[in-house]
XYZ file of N, CA, C and O in Angstrom:
344
model
N 50.831 -24.004 17.546
C 51.611 -25.124 17.724
C 51.886 -25.523 19.220
O 52.033 -24.516 19.948
N 51.742 -26.829 19.625
C 51.894 -27.196 20.973
C 53.000 -28.105 21.202
O 53.255 -28.807 20.034
N 53.544 -28.272 22.225
C 54.652 -29.154 22.446
C 54.433 -29.887 23.771
O 53.903 -29.421 24.672
N 54.888 -31.017 23.889
C 54.788 -31.908 24.996
C 56.048 -32.846 25.145
O 56.323 -33.262 23.914
N 56.666 -33.283 26.157
C 57.513 -34.415 26.181
C 56.660 -35.706 26.225
O 55.436 -35.739 26.408
N 57.487 -36.741 26.066
C 56.749 -38.034 25.748
C 55.833 -38.356 27.097
O 54.665 -38.773 26.943
N 56.217 -38.162 28.275
C 55.492 -38.477 29.567
C 54.027 -37.680 29.528
O 53.003 -38.255 29.727
N 54.382 -36.254 29.272
C 53.089 -35.480 29.274
C 52.277 -35.987 28.250
O 51.017 -35.960 28.273
N 52.788 -36.444 27.018
C 51.868 -36.839 25.881
C 51.058 -38.115 26.286
O 49.985 -38.269 26.062
N 51.863 -39.073 26.841
C 51.231 -40.408 27.278
C 50.281 -40.107 28.406
O 49.081 -40.649 28.274
N 50.351 -39.181 29.251
C 49.576 -39.054 30.348
C 48.416 -38.204 29.887
O 47.459 -38.475 30.498
N 48.425 -37.544 28.932
C 47.363 -36.427 28.491
C 47.034 -36.893 26.948
O 46.570 -35.891 26.318
N 47.067 -38.287 26.622
C 46.768 -38.634 25.350
C 45.446 -38.025 24.655
O 45.445 -37.407 23.519
N 44.229 -38.403 25.367
C 42.994 -37.933 24.794
C 43.012 -36.427 24.786
O 42.749 -36.030 23.644
N 43.457 -35.707 25.744
C 43.439 -34.233 25.702
C 44.381 -33.664 24.546
O 43.821 -32.804 23.742
N 45.615 -34.224 24.419
C 46.209 -33.618 23.208
C 45.651 -34.119 21.864
O 45.835 -33.185 20.894
N 45.268 -35.361 21.805
C 44.652 -35.709 20.451
C 43.452 -34.964 20.086
O 43.261 -34.468 19.060
N 42.566 -34.645 21.291
C 41.319 -33.910 21.023
C 41.814 -32.263 20.574
O 41.140 -31.713 19.700
N 42.731 -31.820 21.070
C 43.393 -30.426 20.906
C 43.784 -30.411 19.222
O 43.531 -29.433 18.602
N 44.667 -31.377 18.945
C 45.157 -31.523 17.569
C 43.726 -31.632 16.651
O 43.771 -30.800 15.690
N 42.936 -32.354 16.727
C 41.909 -32.712 15.918
C 40.790 -31.650 15.721
O 40.425 -31.202 14.771
N 40.501 -31.133 17.047
C 39.427 -29.934 16.995
C 39.821 -28.714 16.806
O 39.191 -27.858 16.195
N 41.033 -28.188 16.943
C 41.574 -26.933 16.729
C 42.804 -26.791 15.559
O 43.317 -25.893 15.454
N 42.816 -28.044 14.864
C 43.821 -28.230 13.897
C 45.347 -27.684 14.389
O 45.866 -26.883 13.696
N 45.565 -28.086 15.499
C 46.952 -27.758 15.972
C 47.863 -28.738 15.563
O 47.584 -29.912 15.099
N 49.101 -28.356 15.533
C 50.325 -29.330 15.359
C 50.999 -29.501 16.594
O 51.020 -28.548 17.448
N 51.187 -30.810 16.992
C 51.779 -31.088 18.213
C 53.047 -31.766 18.072
O 53.295 -32.747 17.286
N 54.184 -31.168 18.766
C 55.463 -31.640 18.777
C 55.647 -32.550 20.167
O 55.571 -32.036 21.047
N 55.824 -33.731 19.813
C 56.142 -34.595 20.880
C 57.646 -34.912 21.082
O 58.389 -35.341 20.130
N 58.355 -34.307 21.975
C 59.811 -34.258 22.399
C 60.277 -35.466 23.055
O 59.328 -36.019 24.004
N 61.217 -36.091 22.781
C 61.687 -37.343 23.464
C 63.096 -37.083 23.752
O 63.971 -36.302 23.311
N 63.515 -37.785 25.026
C 64.834 -37.656 25.325
C 65.973 -38.102 24.368
O 66.801 -37.396 24.311
N 65.636 -39.134 23.910
C 66.393 -39.509 22.745
C 65.682 -39.466 21.345
O 64.456 -39.548 21.421
N 66.154 -38.939 20.334
C 65.459 -39.009 19.074
C 65.232 -37.506 18.918
O 65.609 -36.662 19.700
N 64.762 -36.984 17.669
C 64.405 -35.768 17.334
C 63.134 -35.304 17.640
O 62.762 -34.162 17.562
N 62.315 -36.251 18.052
C 60.728 -35.852 18.172
C 59.809 -36.353 17.087
O 60.252 -36.638 16.078
N 58.653 -36.107 17.399
C 57.537 -36.588 16.230
C 56.395 -35.386 16.315
O 56.214 -34.628 17.310
N 55.946 -35.266 15.125
C 54.884 -34.290 14.880
C 53.519 -35.073 14.769
O 53.483 -36.083 14.054
N 52.580 -34.560 15.386
C 51.190 -35.091 15.285
C 50.375 -34.073 14.683
O 50.213 -32.960 15.136
N 49.620 -34.482 13.521
C 48.741 -33.613 12.937
C 47.400 -34.193 12.649
O 47.345 -35.503 12.821
N 46.232 -33.605 12.567
C 44.876 -34.130 12.396
C 44.865 -34.823 10.928
O 45.559 -34.280 9.997
N 44.133 -35.826 10.715
C 43.810 -36.367 9.435
C 43.430 -35.376 8.393
O 43.952 -35.580 7.247
N 42.590 -34.312 8.820
C 42.137 -33.424 7.788
C 43.285 -32.742 7.323
O 43.498 -32.344 6.156
N 44.232 -32.136 8.097
C 45.413 -31.377 7.810
C 46.341 -32.336 7.022
O 47.020 -31.839 5.979
N 46.539 -33.567 7.237
C 47.295 -34.414 6.511
C 46.784 -34.677 5.201
O 47.519 -34.514 4.180
N 45.587 -34.789 5.093
C 44.996 -34.867 3.702
C 45.163 -33.649 2.772
O 45.328 -33.596 1.611
N 45.049 -32.494 3.601
C 45.032 -31.281 2.937
C 46.512 -31.047 2.391
O 46.798 -30.486 1.148
N 47.606 -31.519 3.068
C 48.921 -31.361 2.779
C 49.054 -32.299 1.568
O 49.759 -31.909 0.628
N 48.395 -33.527 1.501
C 48.775 -34.506 0.401
C 48.216 -34.043 -0.744
O 48.567 -33.855 -1.929
N 47.077 -33.220 -0.653
C 46.243 -32.622 -1.890
C 47.076 -31.460 -2.371
O 47.176 -31.392 -3.754
N 47.647 -30.623 -1.566
C 48.363 -29.468 -1.996
C 49.692 -30.081 -2.713
O 50.095 -29.526 -3.743
N 50.453 -31.083 -2.098
C 51.503 -31.577 -2.828
C 51.093 -32.217 -4.252
O 51.898 -31.910 -5.142
N 50.048 -32.775 -4.445
C 49.557 -33.480 -5.707
C 49.220 -32.350 -6.735
O 49.678 -32.293 -7.837
N 48.637 -31.219 -6.180
C 48.294 -30.031 -7.155
C 49.520 -29.415 -7.517
O 49.661 -28.971 -8.591
N 50.487 -29.419 -6.761
C 51.859 -28.574 -7.113
C 52.791 -29.554 -7.616
O 53.695 -29.121 -8.156
N 52.596 -30.820 -7.873
C 53.433 -31.807 -8.363
C 53.539 -31.605 -9.824
O 54.786 -31.867 -10.318
N 52.809 -31.158 -10.591
C 52.920 -30.747 -11.944
C 53.354 -29.454 -12.052
O 52.576 -28.458 -11.692
N 54.410 -29.137 -13.012
C 54.992 -27.823 -13.183
C 53.822 -26.822 -13.733
O 53.546 -25.859 -13.373
N 53.261 -27.571 -14.709
C 52.015 -26.689 -15.430
C 50.985 -26.354 -14.715
O 50.496 -25.319 -14.534
N 50.532 -27.314 -13.769
C 49.445 -27.154 -12.841
C 49.710 -25.921 -11.859
O 48.970 -25.265 -11.489
N 51.153 -26.328 -11.276
C 51.544 -25.169 -10.329
C 51.441 -23.826 -10.877
O 51.025 -22.748 -10.340
N 51.847 -23.668 -12.123
C 52.010 -22.421 -12.736
C 50.609 -21.880 -12.952
O 50.490 -20.681 -12.616
N 49.672 -22.640 -13.296
C 48.156 -22.178 -13.497
C 47.683 -21.661 -12.182
O 47.073 -20.513 -12.050
N 47.910 -22.411 -11.012
C 47.498 -21.956 -9.692
C 48.234 -20.677 -9.107
O 47.462 -19.861 -8.762
N 49.521 -20.611 -9.410
C 50.199 -19.415 -9.093
C 49.519 -18.161 -9.746
O 49.462 -17.007 -9.118
N 49.207 -18.260 -11.104
C 48.707 -17.367 -11.857
C 47.521 -16.898 -11.434
O 47.156 -15.605 -11.453
N 46.706 -17.900 -11.033
C 45.227 -17.509 -10.630
C 45.368 -16.778 -9.263
O 44.606 -15.698 -9.105
N 46.212 -17.187 -8.604
C 46.429 -16.417 -7.135
C 46.795 -15.071 -7.537
O 46.467 -14.159 -6.741
N 47.900 -14.829 -8.290
C 48.096 -13.584 -8.659
C 47.251 -12.639 -9.233
O 46.993 -11.459 -8.916
N 46.417 -13.339 -10.158
C 45.279 -12.628 -10.704
C 44.190 -12.039 -9.537
O 43.667 -11.114 -9.589
N 43.933 -12.803 -8.648
C 43.067 -12.628 -7.454
C 43.660 -11.482 -6.799
O 42.773 -10.633 -6.251
N 44.825 -11.778 -6.266
C 45.558 -10.704 -5.510
C 45.493 -9.296 -6.090
O 45.594 -8.208 -5.295
N 45.514 -9.204 -7.564
C 45.774 -7.952 -8.100
C 44.331 -7.489 -8.661
O 44.156 -6.378 -9.342
N 43.329 -8.143 -8.172
C 42.027 -7.695 -8.519
C 41.623 -8.212 -9.889
O 40.330 -7.567 -10.446
N 42.309 -8.924 -10.521
C 41.794 -9.227 -12.041
C 40.892 -10.356 -11.830
O 41.130 -11.623 -12.182
N 39.614 -10.149 -11.295
C 38.744 -11.206 -11.206
C 37.286 -10.797 -11.757
O 37.232 -9.453 -11.961
N 36.493 -11.874 -12.016
C 35.042 -11.400 -12.457
C 34.146 -12.121 -11.541
O 34.413 -13.173 -10.872
N 32.969 -11.630 -11.279
C 32.055 -12.128 -10.439
C 30.982 -12.953 -11.562
O 30.947 -12.558 -12.678
N 30.073 -13.780 -10.981
C 29.291 -14.688 -11.913
C 28.287 -13.660 -12.427
O 27.883 -13.843 -13.620
N 27.963 -12.572 -11.908
C 27.025 -11.551 -12.621
C 27.594 -10.807 -13.636
O 26.905 -10.219 -14.523
N 28.923 -11.040 -13.800
C 29.426 -10.117 -14.983
C 29.686 -11.184 -16.133
O 30.175 -10.587 -17.245
N 29.425 -12.434 -15.955
C 29.563 -13.235 -16.953
C 28.369 -12.958 -18.012
O 27.292 -12.748 -17.632
N 28.531 -13.209 -19.297
C 27.517 -13.077 -20.214
C 26.448 -14.264 -20.049
O 26.794 -15.259 -19.682
N 25.038 -13.892 -20.022
C 24.175 -14.914 -19.883
C 24.012 -15.675 -21.205
O 24.160 -15.119 -22.302
N 23.635 -17.064 -20.892
C 23.569 -17.837 -22.007
C 21.928 -17.858 -22.377
O 21.228 -17.804 -21.556
N 21.739 -18.093 -23.618
C 20.339 -17.803 -24.047
C 19.941 -18.905 -24.976
O 20.760 -19.652 -25.330
């Protein structure tokens, strides 16, 4: 995470936006008045929206958490372990 005040952000706009976009950084722009602003890349924003969508359904969220739990405890199979179709 990187931070800049408004003047630094304005003066280094291209540098800051390149850093956010290329390195998936989160930029906090602090202002004298107000609470500040967060700048993230479009990819990061879209990823967050997709995650929120996938977790918005309780049933889907439960399936995802169960899958993660199975993976973490080694309850997985590989493609070569699947029965072959004839």
